[in-house]
């Protein structure tokens, strides 16, 4: 049986960044999401190296993804992911 962990990885020195809605800006959303995606990449590389095949991704990965301005969020995330996938 292959197992994983549905919790925070404290071995990899990064964690999902957050910010309050009151300090929201498109720039801050893009920066935070990019940092969170880079952190996720480090964690997934760590997991793969140890044959850990199950991992719960935090809902904080993309700040405010469930809020009403999802169209704006989607555009921002598309820009971040297309930039990141180019690496």
mmCIF file of N, CA, C and O in Angstrom:
data_model
loop_
_atom_site.group_PDB
_atom_site.id
_atom_site.type_symbol
_atom_site.label_atom_id
_atom_site.label_comp_id
_atom_site.label_asym_id
_atom_site.label_seq_id
_atom_site.Cartn_x
_atom_site.Cartn_y
_atom_site.Cartn_z
ATOM 1 N N UNK A 1 0.841 -1.168 0.000
ATOM 2 C CA UNK A 1 0.000 0.000 0.000
ATOM 3 C C UNK A 1 0.891 1.237 0.000
ATOM 4 O O UNK A 1 1.848 1.323 0.734
ATOM 5 N N UNK A 2 0.560 2.190 -0.843
ATOM 6 C CA UNK A 2 1.297 3.447 -0.878
ATOM 7 C C UNK A 2 0.462 4.494 -0.149
ATOM 8 O O UNK A 2 -0.722 4.626 -0.395
ATOM 9 N N UNK A 3 1.097 5.203 0.752
ATOM 10 C CA UNK A 3 0.376 6.215 1.524
ATOM 11 C C UNK A 3 1.037 7.573 1.360
ATOM 12 O O UNK A 3 2.128 7.689 0.808
ATOM 13 N N UNK A 4 0.404 8.578 1.849
ATOM 14 C CA UNK A 4 0.935 9.933 1.802
ATOM 15 C C UNK A 4 0.590 10.642 3.083
ATOM 16 O O UNK A 4 0.441 10.014 4.122
ATOM 17 N N UNK A 5 0.443 11.927 3.000
ATOM 18 C CA UNK A 5 0.118 12.703 4.187
ATOM 19 C C UNK A 5 -0.791 13.870 3.831
ATOM 20 O O UNK A 5 -0.512 14.610 2.902
ATOM 21 N N UNK A 6 -1.880 14.025 4.546
ATOM 22 C CA UNK A 6 -2.788 15.146 4.316
ATOM 23 C C UNK A 6 -2.536 16.271 5.326
ATOM 24 O O UNK A 6 -3.391 16.621 6.120
ATOM 25 N N UNK A 7 -1.310 16.776 5.331
ATOM 26 C CA UNK A 7 -0.966 17.782 6.339
ATOM 27 C C UNK A 7 0.124 18.700 5.795
ATOM 28 O O UNK A 7 0.549 18.568 4.653
ATOM 29 N N UNK A 8 0.624 19.584 6.611
ATOM 30 C CA UNK A 8 1.656 20.530 6.208
ATOM 31 C C UNK A 8 3.018 19.852 6.283
ATOM 32 O O UNK A 8 3.355 19.211 7.273
ATOM 33 N N UNK A 9 3.803 20.006 5.231
ATOM 34 C CA UNK A 9 5.165 19.475 5.202
ATOM 35 C C UNK A 9 6.082 20.493 5.863
ATOM 36 O O UNK A 9 6.303 21.581 5.338
ATOM 37 N N UNK A 10 6.616 20.157 7.019
ATOM 38 C CA UNK A 10 7.483 21.082 7.745
ATOM 39 C C UNK A 10 8.955 20.853 7.406
ATOM 40 O O UNK A 10 9.812 21.624 7.814
ATOM 41 N N UNK A 11 9.254 19.792 6.654
ATOM 42 C CA UNK A 11 10.632 19.508 6.266
ATOM 43 C C UNK A 11 11.087 20.442 5.160
ATOM 44 O O UNK A 11 12.197 20.963 5.183
ATOM 45 N N UNK A 12 10.222 20.662 4.175
ATOM 46 C CA UNK A 12 10.513 21.606 3.099
ATOM 47 C C UNK A 12 10.248 22.994 3.655
ATOM 48 O O UNK A 12 9.162 23.288 4.132
ATOM 49 N N UNK A 13 11.223 23.851 3.585
ATOM 50 C CA UNK A 13 11.130 25.168 4.235
ATOM 51 C C UNK A 13 10.374 26.190 3.384
ATOM 52 O O UNK A 13 10.936 27.142 2.860
ATOM 53 N N UNK A 14 9.084 25.962 3.225
ATOM 54 C CA UNK A 14 8.215 26.940 2.575
ATOM 55 C C UNK A 14 6.787 26.620 2.973
ATOM 56 O O UNK A 14 6.476 25.508 3.372
ATOM 57 N N UNK A 15 5.936 27.606 2.899
ATOM 58 C CA UNK A 15 4.531 27.400 3.225
ATOM 59 C C UNK A 15 3.689 28.383 2.409
ATOM 60 O O UNK A 15 4.197 29.360 1.886
ATOM 61 N N UNK A 16 2.432 28.092 2.316
ATOM 62 C CA UNK A 16 1.531 28.947 1.540
ATOM 63 C C UNK A 16 1.428 30.329 2.167
ATOM 64 O O UNK A 16 1.180 30.458 3.364
ATOM 65 N N UNK A 17 1.645 31.336 1.348
ATOM 66 C CA UNK A 17 1.502 32.717 1.810
ATOM 67 C C UNK A 17 0.031 33.110 1.742
ATOM 68 O O UNK A 17 -0.713 32.623 0.901
ATOM 69 N N UNK A 18 -0.370 33.989 2.623
ATOM 70 C CA UNK A 18 -1.750 34.467 2.680
ATOM 71 C C UNK A 18 -1.739 35.977 2.828
ATOM 72 O O UNK A 18 -0.725 36.555 3.206
ATOM 73 N N UNK A 19 -2.870 36.590 2.568
ATOM 74 C CA UNK A 19 -3.063 37.995 2.887
ATOM 75 C C UNK A 19 -4.542 38.263 3.036
ATOM 76 O O UNK A 19 -5.368 37.474 2.605
ATOM 77 N N UNK A 20 -4.857 39.372 3.645
ATOM 78 C CA UNK A 20 -6.263 39.720 3.920
ATOM 79 C C UNK A 20 -6.906 40.367 2.702
ATOM 80 O O UNK A 20 -6.237 41.024 1.904
ATOM 81 N N UNK A 21 -8.199 40.181 2.607
ATOM 82 C CA UNK A 21 -8.956 40.775 1.518
ATOM 83 C C UNK A 21 -8.810 42.293 1.512
ATOM 84 O O UNK A 21 -8.764 42.920 0.454
ATOM 85 N N UNK A 22 -8.672 42.901 2.687
ATOM 86 C CA UNK A 22 -8.541 44.364 2.775
ATOM 87 C C UNK A 22 -7.254 44.866 2.114
ATOM 88 O O UNK A 22 -7.161 46.031 1.745
ATOM 89 N N UNK A 23 -6.259 43.998 1.958
ATOM 90 C CA UNK A 23 -5.010 44.411 1.301
ATOM 91 C C UNK A 23 -4.883 43.809 -0.093
ATOM 92 O O UNK A 23 -3.802 43.732 -0.653
ATOM 93 N N UNK A 24 -6.013 43.411 -0.675
ATOM 94 C CA UNK A 24 -6.033 42.780 -1.987
ATOM 95 C C UNK A 24 -5.611 43.742 -3.094
ATOM 96 O O UNK A 24 -5.997 44.899 -3.117
ATOM 97 N N UNK A 25 -4.801 43.243 -3.993
ATOM 98 C CA UNK A 25 -4.510 43.913 -5.262
ATOM 99 C C UNK A 25 -4.178 42.808 -6.255
ATOM 100 O O UNK A 25 -3.745 41.719 -5.867
ATOM 101 N N UNK A 26 -4.379 43.083 -7.529
ATOM 102 C CA UNK A 26 -4.077 42.075 -8.546
ATOM 103 C C UNK A 26 -2.594 41.699 -8.498
ATOM 104 O O UNK A 26 -2.237 40.526 -8.595
ATOM 105 N N UNK A 27 -1.735 42.685 -8.298
ATOM 106 C CA UNK A 27 -0.295 42.431 -8.215
ATOM 107 C C UNK A 27 0.040 41.508 -7.044
ATOM 108 O O UNK A 27 0.812 40.559 -7.179
ATOM 109 N N UNK A 28 -0.567 41.796 -5.903
ATOM 110 C CA UNK A 28 -0.309 40.970 -4.715
ATOM 111 C C UNK A 28 -0.832 39.549 -4.912
ATOM 112 O O UNK A 28 -0.204 38.585 -4.494
ATOM 113 N N UNK A 29 -1.967 39.422 -5.558
ATOM 114 C CA UNK A 29 -2.517 38.098 -5.852
ATOM 115 C C UNK A 29 -1.565 37.313 -6.743
ATOM 116 O O UNK A 29 -1.284 36.136 -6.486
ATOM 117 N N UNK A 30 -1.044 37.952 -7.781
ATOM 118 C CA UNK A 30 -0.122 37.282 -8.701
ATOM 119 C C UNK A 30 1.158 36.874 -7.972
ATOM 120 O O UNK A 30 1.621 35.732 -8.117
ATOM 121 N N UNK A 31 1.726 37.775 -7.188
ATOM 122 C CA UNK A 31 2.955 37.467 -6.456
ATOM 123 C C UNK A 31 2.749 36.327 -5.462
ATOM 124 O O UNK A 31 3.575 35.409 -5.371
ATOM 125 N N UNK A 32 1.658 36.383 -4.709
ATOM 126 C CA UNK A 32 1.378 35.359 -3.704
ATOM 127 C C UNK A 32 1.128 34.004 -4.353
ATOM 128 O O UNK A 32 1.655 32.986 -3.909
ATOM 129 N N UNK A 33 0.350 33.999 -5.419
ATOM 130 C CA UNK A 33 0.057 32.746 -6.113
ATOM 131 C C UNK A 33 1.327 32.157 -6.712
ATOM 132 O O UNK A 33 1.561 30.950 -6.614
ATOM 133 N N UNK A 34 2.172 32.989 -7.302
ATOM 134 C CA UNK A 34 3.435 32.505 -7.867
ATOM 135 C C UNK A 34 4.315 31.888 -6.784
ATOM 136 O O UNK A 34 4.888 30.800 -6.967
ATOM 137 N N UNK A 35 4.411 32.550 -5.630
ATOM 138 C CA UNK A 35 5.209 32.019 -4.521
ATOM 139 C C UNK A 35 4.623 30.701 -4.025
ATOM 140 O O UNK A 35 5.364 29.747 -3.746
ATOM 141 N N UNK A 36 3.302 30.629 -3.928
ATOM 142 C CA UNK A 36 2.655 29.400 -3.465
ATOM 143 C C UNK A 36 2.867 28.257 -4.449
ATOM 144 O O UNK A 36 3.079 27.106 -4.047
ATOM 145 N N UNK A 37 2.820 28.550 -5.747
ATOM 146 C CA UNK A 37 3.040 27.511 -6.753
ATOM 147 C C UNK A 37 4.489 27.021 -6.741
ATOM 148 O O UNK A 37 4.747 25.825 -6.920
ATOM 149 N N UNK A 38 5.436 27.920 -6.505
ATOM 150 C CA UNK A 38 6.844 27.497 -6.397
ATOM 151 C C UNK A 38 7.039 26.616 -5.165
ATOM 152 O O UNK A 38 7.765 25.622 -5.209
ATOM 153 N N UNK A 39 6.376 26.972 -4.090
ATOM 154 C CA UNK A 39 6.439 26.168 -2.876
ATOM 155 C C UNK A 39 5.831 24.781 -3.125
ATOM 156 O O UNK A 39 6.405 23.762 -2.726
ATOM 157 N N UNK A 40 4.698 24.745 -3.787
ATOM 158 C CA UNK A 40 4.055 23.473 -4.114
ATOM 159 C C UNK A 40 4.985 22.612 -4.953
ATOM 160 O O UNK A 40 5.109 21.405 -4.724
ATOM 161 N N UNK A 41 5.672 23.218 -5.902
ATOM 162 C CA UNK A 41 6.609 22.473 -6.746
ATOM 163 C C UNK A 41 7.713 21.836 -5.900
ATOM 164 O O UNK A 41 8.066 20.676 -6.089
ATOM 165 N N UNK A 42 8.265 22.585 -4.932
ATOM 166 C CA UNK A 42 9.300 22.041 -4.038
ATOM 167 C C UNK A 42 8.769 20.851 -3.247
ATOM 168 O O UNK A 42 9.439 19.841 -3.083
ATOM 169 N N UNK A 43 7.556 20.989 -2.724
ATOM 170 C CA UNK A 43 6.956 19.908 -1.929
ATOM 171 C C UNK A 43 6.723 18.674 -2.790
ATOM 172 O O UNK A 43 7.018 17.547 -2.376
ATOM 173 N N UNK A 44 6.219 18.863 -4.002
ATOM 174 C CA UNK A 44 5.974 17.718 -4.881
ATOM 175 C C UNK A 44 7.278 17.031 -5.289
ATOM 176 O O UNK A 44 7.327 15.802 -5.390
ATOM 177 N N UNK A 45 8.336 17.803 -5.508
ATOM 178 C CA UNK A 45 9.643 17.206 -5.798
ATOM 179 C C UNK A 45 10.143 16.404 -4.601
ATOM 180 O O UNK A 45 10.668 15.300 -4.755
ATOM 181 N N UNK A 46 9.984 16.949 -3.403
ATOM 182 C CA UNK A 46 10.344 16.252 -2.167
ATOM 183 C C UNK A 46 9.575 14.935 -2.072
ATOM 184 O O UNK A 46 10.143 13.883 -1.788
ATOM 185 N N UNK A 47 8.270 15.007 -2.317
ATOM 186 C CA UNK A 47 7.430 13.814 -2.232
ATOM 187 C C UNK A 47 7.848 12.768 -3.262
ATOM 188 O O UNK A 47 7.946 11.584 -2.948
ATOM 189 N N UNK A 48 8.066 13.194 -4.495
ATOM 190 C CA UNK A 48 8.437 12.253 -5.555
ATOM 191 C C UNK A 48 9.744 11.539 -5.219
ATOM 192 O O UNK A 48 9.872 10.338 -5.431
ATOM 193 N N UNK A 49 10.717 12.269 -4.689
ATOM 194 C CA UNK A 49 12.002 11.679 -4.327
ATOM 195 C C UNK A 49 11.856 10.605 -3.246
ATOM 196 O O UNK A 49 12.699 9.725 -3.119
ATOM 197 N N UNK A 50 10.767 10.661 -2.487
ATOM 198 C CA UNK A 50 10.525 9.704 -1.404
ATOM 199 C C UNK A 50 9.366 8.757 -1.707
ATOM 200 O O UNK A 50 8.867 8.079 -0.819
ATOM 201 N N UNK A 51 8.936 8.739 -2.954
ATOM 202 C CA UNK A 51 7.832 7.885 -3.422
ATOM 203 C C UNK A 51 6.544 8.121 -2.641
ATOM 204 O O UNK A 51 5.781 7.194 -2.380
ATOM 205 N N UNK A 52 6.314 9.354 -2.265
ATOM 206 C CA UNK A 52 5.061 9.728 -1.604
ATOM 207 C C UNK A 52 4.102 10.163 -2.705
ATOM 208 O O UNK A 52 4.333 11.159 -3.377
ATOM 209 N N UNK A 53 3.061 9.394 -2.891
ATOM 210 C CA UNK A 53 2.180 9.608 -4.027
ATOM 211 C C UNK A 53 0.845 10.257 -3.669
ATOM 212 O O UNK A 53 0.035 10.510 -4.542
ATOM 213 N N UNK A 54 0.607 10.516 -2.413
ATOM 214 C CA UNK A 54 -0.634 11.155 -1.993
ATOM 215 C C UNK A 54 -0.279 12.417 -1.229
ATOM 216 O O UNK A 54 0.566 12.400 -0.342
ATOM 217 N N UNK A 55 -0.915 13.513 -1.597
ATOM 218 C CA UNK A 55 -0.667 14.772 -0.904
ATOM 219 C C UNK A 55 -1.882 15.663 -1.062
ATOM 220 O O UNK A 55 -2.384 15.854 -2.170
ATOM 221 N N UNK A 56 -2.379 16.194 0.018
ATOM 222 C CA UNK A 56 -3.524 17.108 -0.026
ATOM 223 C C UNK A 56 -3.012 18.525 -0.254
ATOM 224 O O UNK A 56 -2.237 19.060 0.526
ATOM 225 N N UNK A 57 -3.452 19.139 -1.340
ATOM 226 C CA UNK A 57 -3.056 20.508 -1.657
ATOM 227 C C UNK A 57 -3.976 21.458 -0.912
ATOM 228 O O UNK A 57 -5.197 21.317 -0.942
ATOM 229 N N UNK A 58 -3.402 22.430 -0.273
ATOM 230 C CA UNK A 58 -4.159 23.371 0.540
ATOM 231 C C UNK A 58 -5.111 24.236 -0.300
ATOM 232 O O UNK A 58 -4.802 24.579 -1.445
ATOM 233 N N UNK A 59 -6.206 24.588 0.283
ATOM 234 C CA UNK A 59 -7.135 25.499 -0.392
ATOM 235 C C UNK A 59 -6.598 26.931 -0.378
ATOM 236 O O UNK A 59 -7.125 27.802 -1.060
ATOM 237 N N UNK A 60 -5.537 27.189 0.370
ATOM 238 C CA UNK A 60 -4.907 28.511 0.413
ATOM 239 C C UNK A 60 -3.923 28.726 -0.735
ATOM 240 O O UNK A 60 -3.313 29.783 -0.830
ATOM 241 N N UNK A 61 -3.771 27.741 -1.599
ATOM 242 C CA UNK A 61 -2.807 27.832 -2.695
ATOM 243 C C UNK A 61 -3.056 29.077 -3.547
ATOM 244 O O UNK A 61 -2.135 29.813 -3.898
ATOM 245 N N UNK A 62 -4.323 29.318 -3.886
ATOM 246 C CA UNK A 62 -4.702 30.485 -4.675
ATOM 247 C C UNK A 62 -5.629 31.339 -3.811
ATOM 248 O O UNK A 62 -6.780 30.983 -3.596
ATOM 249 N N UNK A 63 -5.114 32.440 -3.271
ATOM 250 C CA UNK A 63 -5.927 33.273 -2.381
ATOM 251 C C UNK A 63 -7.207 33.768 -3.055
ATOM 252 O O UNK A 63 -7.197 34.172 -4.213
ATOM 253 N N UNK A 64 -8.293 33.714 -2.324
ATOM 254 C CA UNK A 64 -9.588 34.245 -2.747
ATOM 255 C C UNK A 64 -10.152 33.588 -4.003
ATOM 256 O O UNK A 64 -10.986 34.168 -4.689
ATOM 257 N N UNK A 65 -9.741 32.381 -4.312
ATOM 258 C CA UNK A 65 -10.201 31.691 -5.522
ATOM 259 C C UNK A 65 -11.710 31.476 -5.510
ATOM 260 O O UNK A 65 -12.322 31.377 -6.568
ATOM 261 N N UNK A 66 -12.312 31.430 -4.347
ATOM 262 C CA UNK A 66 -13.756 31.194 -4.279
ATOM 263 C C UNK A 66 -14.573 32.475 -4.138
ATOM 264 O O UNK A 66 -15.783 32.419 -4.008
ATOM 265 N N UNK A 67 -13.942 33.630 -4.190
ATOM 266 C CA UNK A 67 -14.670 34.889 -4.040
ATOM 267 C C UNK A 67 -15.348 35.308 -5.342
ATOM 268 O O UNK A 67 -15.098 34.763 -6.408
ATOM 269 N N UNK A 68 -16.174 36.305 -5.248
ATOM 270 C CA UNK A 68 -16.983 36.749 -6.380
ATOM 271 C C UNK A 68 -16.171 37.238 -7.575
ATOM 272 O O UNK A 68 -16.637 37.183 -8.694
ATOM 273 N N UNK A 69 -14.976 37.725 -7.338
ATOM 274 C CA UNK A 69 -14.179 38.235 -8.450
ATOM 275 C C UNK A 69 -13.336 37.130 -9.077
ATOM 276 O O UNK A 69 -12.216 37.329 -9.493
ATOM 277 N N UNK A 70 -13.923 35.932 -9.169
ATOM 278 C CA UNK A 70 -13.234 34.763 -9.712
ATOM 279 C C UNK A 70 -12.752 34.996 -11.142
ATOM 280 O O UNK A 70 -11.716 34.497 -11.532
ATOM 281 N N UNK A 71 -13.463 35.766 -11.944
ATOM 282 C CA UNK A 71 -13.019 36.060 -13.310
ATOM 283 C C UNK A 71 -11.669 36.751 -13.298
ATOM 284 O O UNK A 71 -10.761 36.392 -14.029
ATOM 285 N N UNK A 72 -11.531 37.740 -12.423
ATOM 286 C CA UNK A 72 -10.259 38.429 -12.273
ATOM 287 C C UNK A 72 -9.201 37.469 -11.762
ATOM 288 O O UNK A 72 -8.099 37.409 -12.289
ATOM 289 N N UNK A 73 -9.553 36.683 -10.763
ATOM 290 C CA UNK A 73 -8.620 35.714 -10.207
ATOM 291 C C UNK A 73 -8.171 34.739 -11.276
ATOM 292 O O UNK A 73 -6.986 34.453 -11.405
ATOM 293 N N UNK A 74 -9.116 34.256 -12.066
ATOM 294 C CA UNK A 74 -8.774 33.305 -13.124
ATOM 295 C C UNK A 74 -7.793 33.885 -14.118
ATOM 296 O O UNK A 74 -6.848 33.224 -14.535
ATOM 297 N N UNK A 75 -7.993 35.148 -14.501
ATOM 298 C CA UNK A 75 -7.067 35.809 -15.427
ATOM 299 C C UNK A 75 -5.683 35.923 -14.818
ATOM 300 O O UNK A 75 -4.677 35.673 -15.473
ATOM 301 N N UNK A 76 -5.627 36.302 -13.541
ATOM 302 C CA UNK A 76 -4.341 36.446 -12.853
ATOM 303 C C UNK A 76 -3.629 35.104 -12.774
ATOM 304 O O UNK A 76 -2.435 35.010 -13.032
ATOM 305 N N UNK A 77 -4.378 34.075 -12.408
ATOM 306 C CA UNK A 77 -3.783 32.750 -12.256
ATOM 307 C C UNK A 77 -3.292 32.240 -13.605
ATOM 308 O O UNK A 77 -2.234 31.641 -13.704
ATOM 309 N N UNK A 78 -4.038 32.494 -14.655
ATOM 310 C CA UNK A 78 -3.606 32.083 -15.992
ATOM 311 C C UNK A 78 -2.276 32.723 -16.335
ATOM 312 O O UNK A 78 -1.392 32.080 -16.876
ATOM 313 N N UNK A 79 -2.123 34.007 -16.009
ATOM 314 C CA UNK A 79 -0.846 34.686 -16.278
ATOM 315 C C UNK A 79 0.279 34.064 -15.471
ATOM 316 O O UNK A 79 1.363 33.837 -15.979
ATOM 317 N N UNK A 80 0.015 33.778 -14.197
ATOM 318 C CA UNK A 80 1.047 33.194 -13.333
ATOM 319 C C UNK A 80 1.431 31.811 -13.832
ATOM 320 O O UNK A 80 2.607 31.507 -13.994
ATOM 321 N N UNK A 81 0.442 30.958 -14.088
ATOM 322 C CA UNK A 81 0.754 29.587 -14.477
ATOM 323 C C UNK A 81 1.408 29.520 -15.838
ATOM 324 O O UNK A 81 2.301 28.718 -16.060
ATOM 325 N N UNK A 82 1.020 30.381 -16.777
ATOM 326 C CA UNK A 82 1.668 30.358 -18.089
ATOM 327 C C UNK A 82 3.111 30.835 -17.971
ATOM 328 O O UNK A 82 4.000 30.331 -18.627
ATOM 329 N N UNK A 83 3.359 31.792 -17.097
ATOM 330 C CA UNK A 83 4.729 32.258 -16.857
ATOM 331 C C UNK A 83 5.545 31.166 -16.176
ATOM 332 O O UNK A 83 6.655 30.866 -16.572
ATOM 333 N N UNK A 84 4.960 30.548 -15.151
ATOM 334 C CA UNK A 84 5.669 29.503 -14.411
ATOM 335 C C UNK A 84 5.927 28.279 -15.269
ATOM 336 O O UNK A 84 6.967 27.658 -15.184
ATOM 337 N N UNK A 85 4.966 27.891 -16.115
ATOM 338 C CA UNK A 85 5.145 26.688 -16.914
ATOM 339 C C UNK A 85 6.203 26.880 -17.986
ATOM 340 O O UNK A 85 6.740 25.912 -18.507
ATOM 341 N N UNK A 86 6.540 28.138 -18.274
ATOM 342 C CA UNK A 86 7.593 28.410 -19.234
ATOM 343 C C UNK A 86 8.985 28.135 -18.700
ATOM 344 O O UNK A 86 9.952 28.073 -19.445
ATOM 345 N N UNK A 87 9.119 27.932 -17.390
ATOM 346 C CA UNK A 87 10.436 27.670 -16.803
ATOM 347 C C UNK A 87 10.870 26.259 -17.070
ATOM 348 O O UNK A 87 10.232 25.329 -17.121
#
